[in-house]
Structure formats: C-alpha cells, structure tokens
Short mmCIF file of C-alpha atoms in Angstrom, two decimals:
data_model
loop_
_atom_site.label_atom_id
_atom_site.label_comp_id
_atom_site.label_asym_id
_atom_site.label_seq_id
_atom_site.Cartn_x
_atom_site.Cartn_y
_atom_site.Cartn_z
CA MET Z 1488 9.23 -49.33 45.60
CA LYS Z 1489 9.97 -52.91 44.67
CA ALA Z 1490 12.77 -53.77 42.29
CA MET Z 1491 11.77 -54.42 38.70
CA THR Z 1492 12.23 -58.19 39.04
CA GLY Z 1493 9.22 -58.38 41.38
CA MET Z 1494 11.29 -59.51 44.37
CA SER Z 1495 11.81 -57.23 47.34
CA LEU Z 1496 14.39 -54.49 47.00
CA ALA Z 1497 16.47 -55.99 49.81
CA LYS Z 1498 16.58 -59.40 48.12
CA ASN Z 1499 17.32 -57.82 44.76
CA LEU Z 1500 20.25 -55.86 46.16
CA TRP Z 1501 21.67 -58.90 47.95
CA GLU Z 1502 21.49 -61.01 44.79
CA ALA Z 1503 23.00 -58.22 42.72
CA ASN Z 1504 26.00 -58.22 45.07
CA ALA Z 1505 26.30 -61.98 45.52
CA ALA Z 1506 29.79 -62.04 44.02
CA SER Z 1507 31.02 -59.59 46.66
CA ALA Z 1508 29.56 -61.72 49.45
CA GLU Z 1509 31.17 -64.88 48.06
CA ARG Z 1510 34.50 -63.05 47.77
CA ILE Z 1511 34.32 -62.19 51.47
CA LEU Z 1512 33.36 -65.76 52.40
CA ALA Z 1513 36.44 -66.99 50.53
CA HIS Z 1514 38.79 -64.52 52.25
CA GLY Z 1515 41.48 -66.11 54.39
CA PHE Z 1516 40.29 -64.30 57.52
CA VAL Z 1517 36.77 -65.67 57.20
CA SER Z 1518 37.78 -69.19 56.21
CA GLY Z 1519 40.23 -69.12 59.12
CA LEU Z 1520 37.38 -68.34 61.49
CA GLY Z 1521 35.60 -71.43 60.22
CA ASP Z 1522 38.44 -73.93 60.43
CA GLY Z 1523 40.33 -72.37 63.34
CA SER Z 1524 43.45 -71.55 61.34
CA LEU Z 1525 43.15 -67.78 61.86
CA PRO Z 1526 46.01 -66.60 64.10
CA VAL Z 1527 44.75 -65.44 67.48
CA ASP Z 1528 46.54 -62.11 67.11
CA CYS Z 1529 44.52 -61.44 63.95
CA PHE Z 1530 41.30 -62.19 65.79
CA LYS Z 1531 42.31 -59.99 68.72
CA GLY Z 1532 42.95 -57.10 66.36
CA TYR Z 1533 39.61 -57.70 64.67
CA VAL Z 1534 37.77 -57.73 68.01
CA ALA Z 1535 39.16 -54.32 68.92
CA GLN Z 1536 38.43 -52.81 65.51
CA ASP Z 1537 34.97 -54.36 65.31
CA ALA Z 1538 34.02 -53.05 68.75
CA TYR Z 1539 34.97 -49.56 67.59
CA PHE Z 1540 32.96 -50.06 64.41
CA LEU Z 1541 29.91 -51.43 66.24
CA GLU Z 1542 29.71 -48.34 68.42
CA ALA Z 1543 29.50 -46.26 65.24
CA PHE Z 1544 26.95 -48.70 63.81
CA ALA Z 1545 24.76 -48.16 66.87
CA ARG Z 1546 25.05 -44.39 66.39
CA ALA Z 1547 23.96 -44.76 62.77
CA TYR Z 1548 20.89 -46.63 64.00
CA ALA Z 1549 20.31 -43.79 66.45
CA PHE Z 1550 20.29 -41.29 63.57
CA CYS Z 1551 17.71 -43.50 61.85
CA LEU Z 1552 15.61 -43.59 64.99
CA ALA Z 1553 15.83 -39.81 65.34
CA HIS Z 1554 14.62 -39.31 61.77
CA SER Z 1555 11.88 -41.94 61.90
CA THR Z 1556 8.26 -40.84 62.15
CA THR Z 1557 6.27 -43.94 63.09
CA ARG Z 1558 5.97 -46.02 66.22
CA ALA Z 1559 6.83 -49.15 64.24
CA ASP Z 1560 10.10 -47.58 63.11
CA LEU Z 1561 10.89 -46.47 66.65
CA ASN Z 1562 10.41 -50.03 67.92
CA ASP Z 1563 12.42 -51.55 65.08
CA PHE Z 1564 15.42 -49.26 65.44
CA ALA Z 1565 15.41 -49.53 69.23
CA ASP Z 1566 15.51 -53.33 68.95
CA LEU Z 1567 18.28 -53.17 66.36
CA ILE Z 1568 20.33 -50.97 68.69
CA ALA Z 1569 19.77 -53.57 71.41
CA GLY Z 1570 21.14 -56.17 69.00
CA VAL Z 1571 24.33 -54.15 68.60
CA ARG Z 1572 24.63 -53.92 72.38
CA ALA Z 1573 24.45 -57.71 72.54
CA GLU Z 1574 27.25 -57.96 69.97
CA LEU Z 1575 29.33 -55.54 72.01
CA GLU Z 1576 28.85 -57.74 75.07
CA LEU Z 1577 30.19 -60.67 73.06
CA HIS Z 1578 33.22 -58.59 72.08
CA LYS Z 1579 33.72 -57.67 75.73
CA ALA Z 1580 33.81 -61.37 76.57
CA TYR Z 1581 36.37 -61.99 73.83
CA ALA Z 1582 38.44 -59.08 75.11
CA GLU Z 1583 38.48 -60.42 78.64
CA ARG Z 1584 39.41 -63.89 77.43
CA TRP Z 1585 42.32 -62.73 75.25
CA GLN Z 1586 43.36 -59.57 77.11
CA VAL Z 1587 42.28 -57.08 74.46
CA ASP Z 1588 41.99 -53.47 75.62
CA LEU Z 1589 38.78 -52.01 74.20
CA THR Z 1590 39.06 -48.70 76.05
CA ALA Z 1591 41.58 -47.04 73.77
CA VAL Z 1592 41.16 -48.57 70.32
CA ARG Z 1593 42.94 -46.71 67.54
CA PRO Z 1594 41.03 -47.38 64.32
CA VAL Z 1595 43.01 -48.53 61.30
CA ALA Z 1596 42.36 -46.92 57.93
CA ALA Z 1597 39.80 -49.54 56.87
CA THR Z 1598 37.79 -49.04 60.05
CA THR Z 1599 37.90 -45.26 59.72
CA ALA Z 1600 36.77 -45.45 56.10
CA TYR Z 1601 33.78 -47.63 57.00
CA VAL Z 1602 32.76 -45.53 60.01
CA ASP Z 1603 33.08 -42.27 58.07
CA PHE Z 1604 31.01 -43.74 55.24
CA LEU Z 1605 28.18 -44.84 57.52
CA LEU Z 1606 28.00 -41.80 59.76
CA GLY Z 1607 28.43 -39.40 56.86
CA ILE Z 1608 25.32 -40.84 55.24
CA ALA Z 1609 23.38 -41.19 58.50
CA ARG Z 1610 23.87 -37.55 59.46
CA ARG Z 1611 22.05 -36.44 56.30
CA GLY Z 1612 18.82 -37.94 57.62
CA ASP Z 1613 17.77 -39.90 54.54
CA LEU Z 1614 16.42 -43.14 56.01
CA GLY Z 1615 16.46 -45.11 52.78
CA ALA Z 1616 20.04 -44.17 51.93
CA THR Z 1617 21.26 -44.90 55.47
CA ILE Z 1618 19.52 -48.26 55.73
CA ALA Z 1619 20.95 -49.23 52.33
CA ALA Z 1620 24.43 -48.58 53.73
CA MET Z 1621 23.75 -50.58 56.92
CA THR Z 1622 21.85 -53.60 55.64
CA PRO Z 1623 24.82 -55.31 53.91
CA CYS Z 1624 26.66 -55.70 57.22
CA MET Z 1625 23.77 -57.50 58.87
CA ARG Z 1626 22.89 -59.68 55.89
CA LEU Z 1627 26.56 -60.50 55.25
CA TYR Z 1628 27.24 -61.63 58.82
CA ALA Z 1629 24.14 -63.83 58.81
CA PHE Z 1630 25.34 -65.31 55.51
CA LEU Z 1631 28.87 -65.90 56.82
CA GLY Z 1632 27.65 -67.46 60.05
CA ARG Z 1633 25.29 -69.87 58.29
CA SER Z 1634 27.85 -70.73 55.60
CA LEU Z 1635 30.61 -71.51 58.11
CA ALA Z 1636 28.24 -73.42 60.41
CA ALA Z 1637 27.12 -75.57 57.46
CA ARG Z 1638 30.71 -76.76 57.03
CA GLY Z 1639 30.40 -78.32 60.47
CA ALA Z 1640 33.98 -77.74 61.60
CA ALA Z 1641 34.36 -76.81 65.26
CA SER Z 1642 37.12 -74.34 65.87
CA LEU Z 1643 38.61 -71.89 68.32
CA TYR Z 1644 36.15 -69.36 66.93
CA ALA Z 1645 33.03 -71.52 67.14
CA GLU Z 1646 31.31 -68.94 69.36
CA TRP Z 1647 31.67 -66.31 66.63
CA VAL Z 1648 30.22 -68.68 64.05
CA THR Z 1649 27.27 -69.76 66.19
CA THR Z 1650 26.47 -66.14 67.10
CA TYR Z 1651 25.99 -65.12 63.49
CA ALA Z 1652 24.42 -68.42 62.41
CA ASP Z 1653 21.80 -68.04 65.15
CA PRO Z 1654 18.17 -67.56 64.07
CA GLY Z 1655 18.00 -64.55 66.37
CA PHE Z 1656 20.64 -62.75 64.34
CA GLU Z 1657 18.93 -63.76 61.11
CA ALA Z 1658 15.73 -62.20 62.48
CA LEU Z 1659 17.54 -58.90 63.09
CA ALA Z 1660 18.97 -58.94 59.56
CA ALA Z 1661 15.51 -59.62 58.14
CA ARG Z 1662 14.06 -56.81 60.24
CA LEU Z 1663 16.55 -54.34 58.79
CA GLU Z 1664 15.80 -55.61 55.29
CA ALA Z 1665 12.11 -54.99 55.92
CA LEU Z 1666 12.99 -51.41 56.88
CA LEU Z 1667 14.99 -51.12 53.65
CA ASP Z 1668 11.97 -52.22 51.65
CA ARG Z 1669 9.79 -49.80 53.60
CA HIS Z 1670 11.94 -46.69 53.26
CA ALA Z 1671 14.25 -47.03 50.24
CA THR Z 1672 13.60 -46.73 46.54
CA ASP Z 1673 15.49 -48.60 43.87
CA SER Z 1674 17.80 -45.73 43.01
CA ALA Z 1675 21.41 -45.27 41.94
CA THR Z 1676 22.26 -43.91 45.40
CA VAL Z 1677 20.74 -46.87 47.22
CA ARG Z 1678 22.51 -49.36 44.96
CA ALA Z 1679 25.82 -47.50 45.30
CA ASN Z 1680 25.57 -47.38 49.10
CA TYR Z 1681 24.81 -51.10 49.28
CA ALA Z 1682 27.69 -52.07 47.00
CA ARG Z 1683 30.11 -49.71 48.74
CA ALA Z 1684 29.29 -51.18 52.14
CA LEU Z 1685 30.25 -54.64 50.91
CA GLU Z 1686 33.51 -53.29 49.50
CA LEU Z 1687 34.25 -51.79 52.90
CA GLU Z 1688 33.38 -55.09 54.60
CA TYR Z 1689 35.99 -56.85 52.47
CA GLY Z 1690 38.53 -54.16 53.30
CA PHE Z 1691 37.74 -54.50 57.00
CA PHE Z 1692 38.44 -58.25 57.07
CA ASP Z 1693 41.48 -57.82 54.87
CA ALA Z 1694 42.97 -55.14 57.13
CA ASN Z 1695 42.82 -57.50 60.10
CA PHE Z 1696 44.41 -60.48 58.33
#
C-alpha cells in the first residue's frame, strides 16, 4: 500500500532516511571519491570488499526471483541481476588496473554484517521485506553518483562517479523502487529493514576508510 503521505512507499522511505544518506555523502571515503583525495589503498580494499558484497547482492536478487510469481517480476529481477553483473565487470577492471586479487577476498566485519543481513532476510522468502533491505543500496549509489558528479570535479575515481551518476543506473534503482511499491506494505519491518540497510552502508564505507 502507499504511505500515508500519498507519495509512493519507496519515495516516503527515502525521504524518511534522508539524514542517513546525507551522512554517507559527507563521509570522508565518499568525498574522497569525488575530489580524488581518497588513498588508493582504501579504494583497493573497497573494491575487493564490494565485489564480495555484490555477489551476495546478486544472490539476494536470485531469492527474490525464485519467490516471484509473475512474468513481470521474473523479467525485472533478471535484469537487476544483469545490472549487478555489469558492476562486477567494472570491479574486475579496477582489480586488473590496481592489482587487486578478487579470487580470495576475506570479508571484514562490516561486509559480513551486511551480507548476513541481506541473505538472512532473502532466505525467508518475503519479497517485500527483502526488497526493502535491498533498495537503499541502489537508491543511495544513484544519489551519491549524481551528487558527486554535480560538483564537477574530475578525479582518479571519475569512472566510479560516472557509473553511478549514469541514467542507466538510475533506471535500475527506479525499477527496484517500483518493485518495492508493488510488493511491500508500509510496516514496521519494512521501515526497519530500509533504515538498517543504510546504517550498514555507512559502516561499509567507514570500514574501508
């Protein structure tokens, strides 16, 4: 159902957690991506951890696909998985450029906490609850990419910024938000999952800084 304000549930949840998103945008890791001041070793560590996380993110989508019941859902989740594969290809390119071994990544505590959170929810088969836990990642990265791109500063990490500022990524985020509106209700569980995901996003960036 729609949130009581009349706006979509996805938009309502994003606005309700705007302070968390702004806190992440202001984090030194993220601002360092924008202006190029982030140490390369920090970025290399992030690439390895994020590749590990993205594989789990794809598996969470796969749980959603397995529990979906309509052709539209099947198409949506399949395309979202393809989007994760494209991100993983980008990480592979980073890894080759900066000699990062992605074959034996050992997740740090923040990565493990995020992965366990997502997959723990996804395995229960509740589409609305799972999508509520996954949507913040997509919407946040689109927000970070657009916000950093708007500052107009080219940096060593310009490719990262342009990837997430791209309209194609925005379209994937909007597609997941549409699935959230389709499958989730405005419940305490959905709101808690959304807020928790943003807390874990902050912890993920902080752990790699």
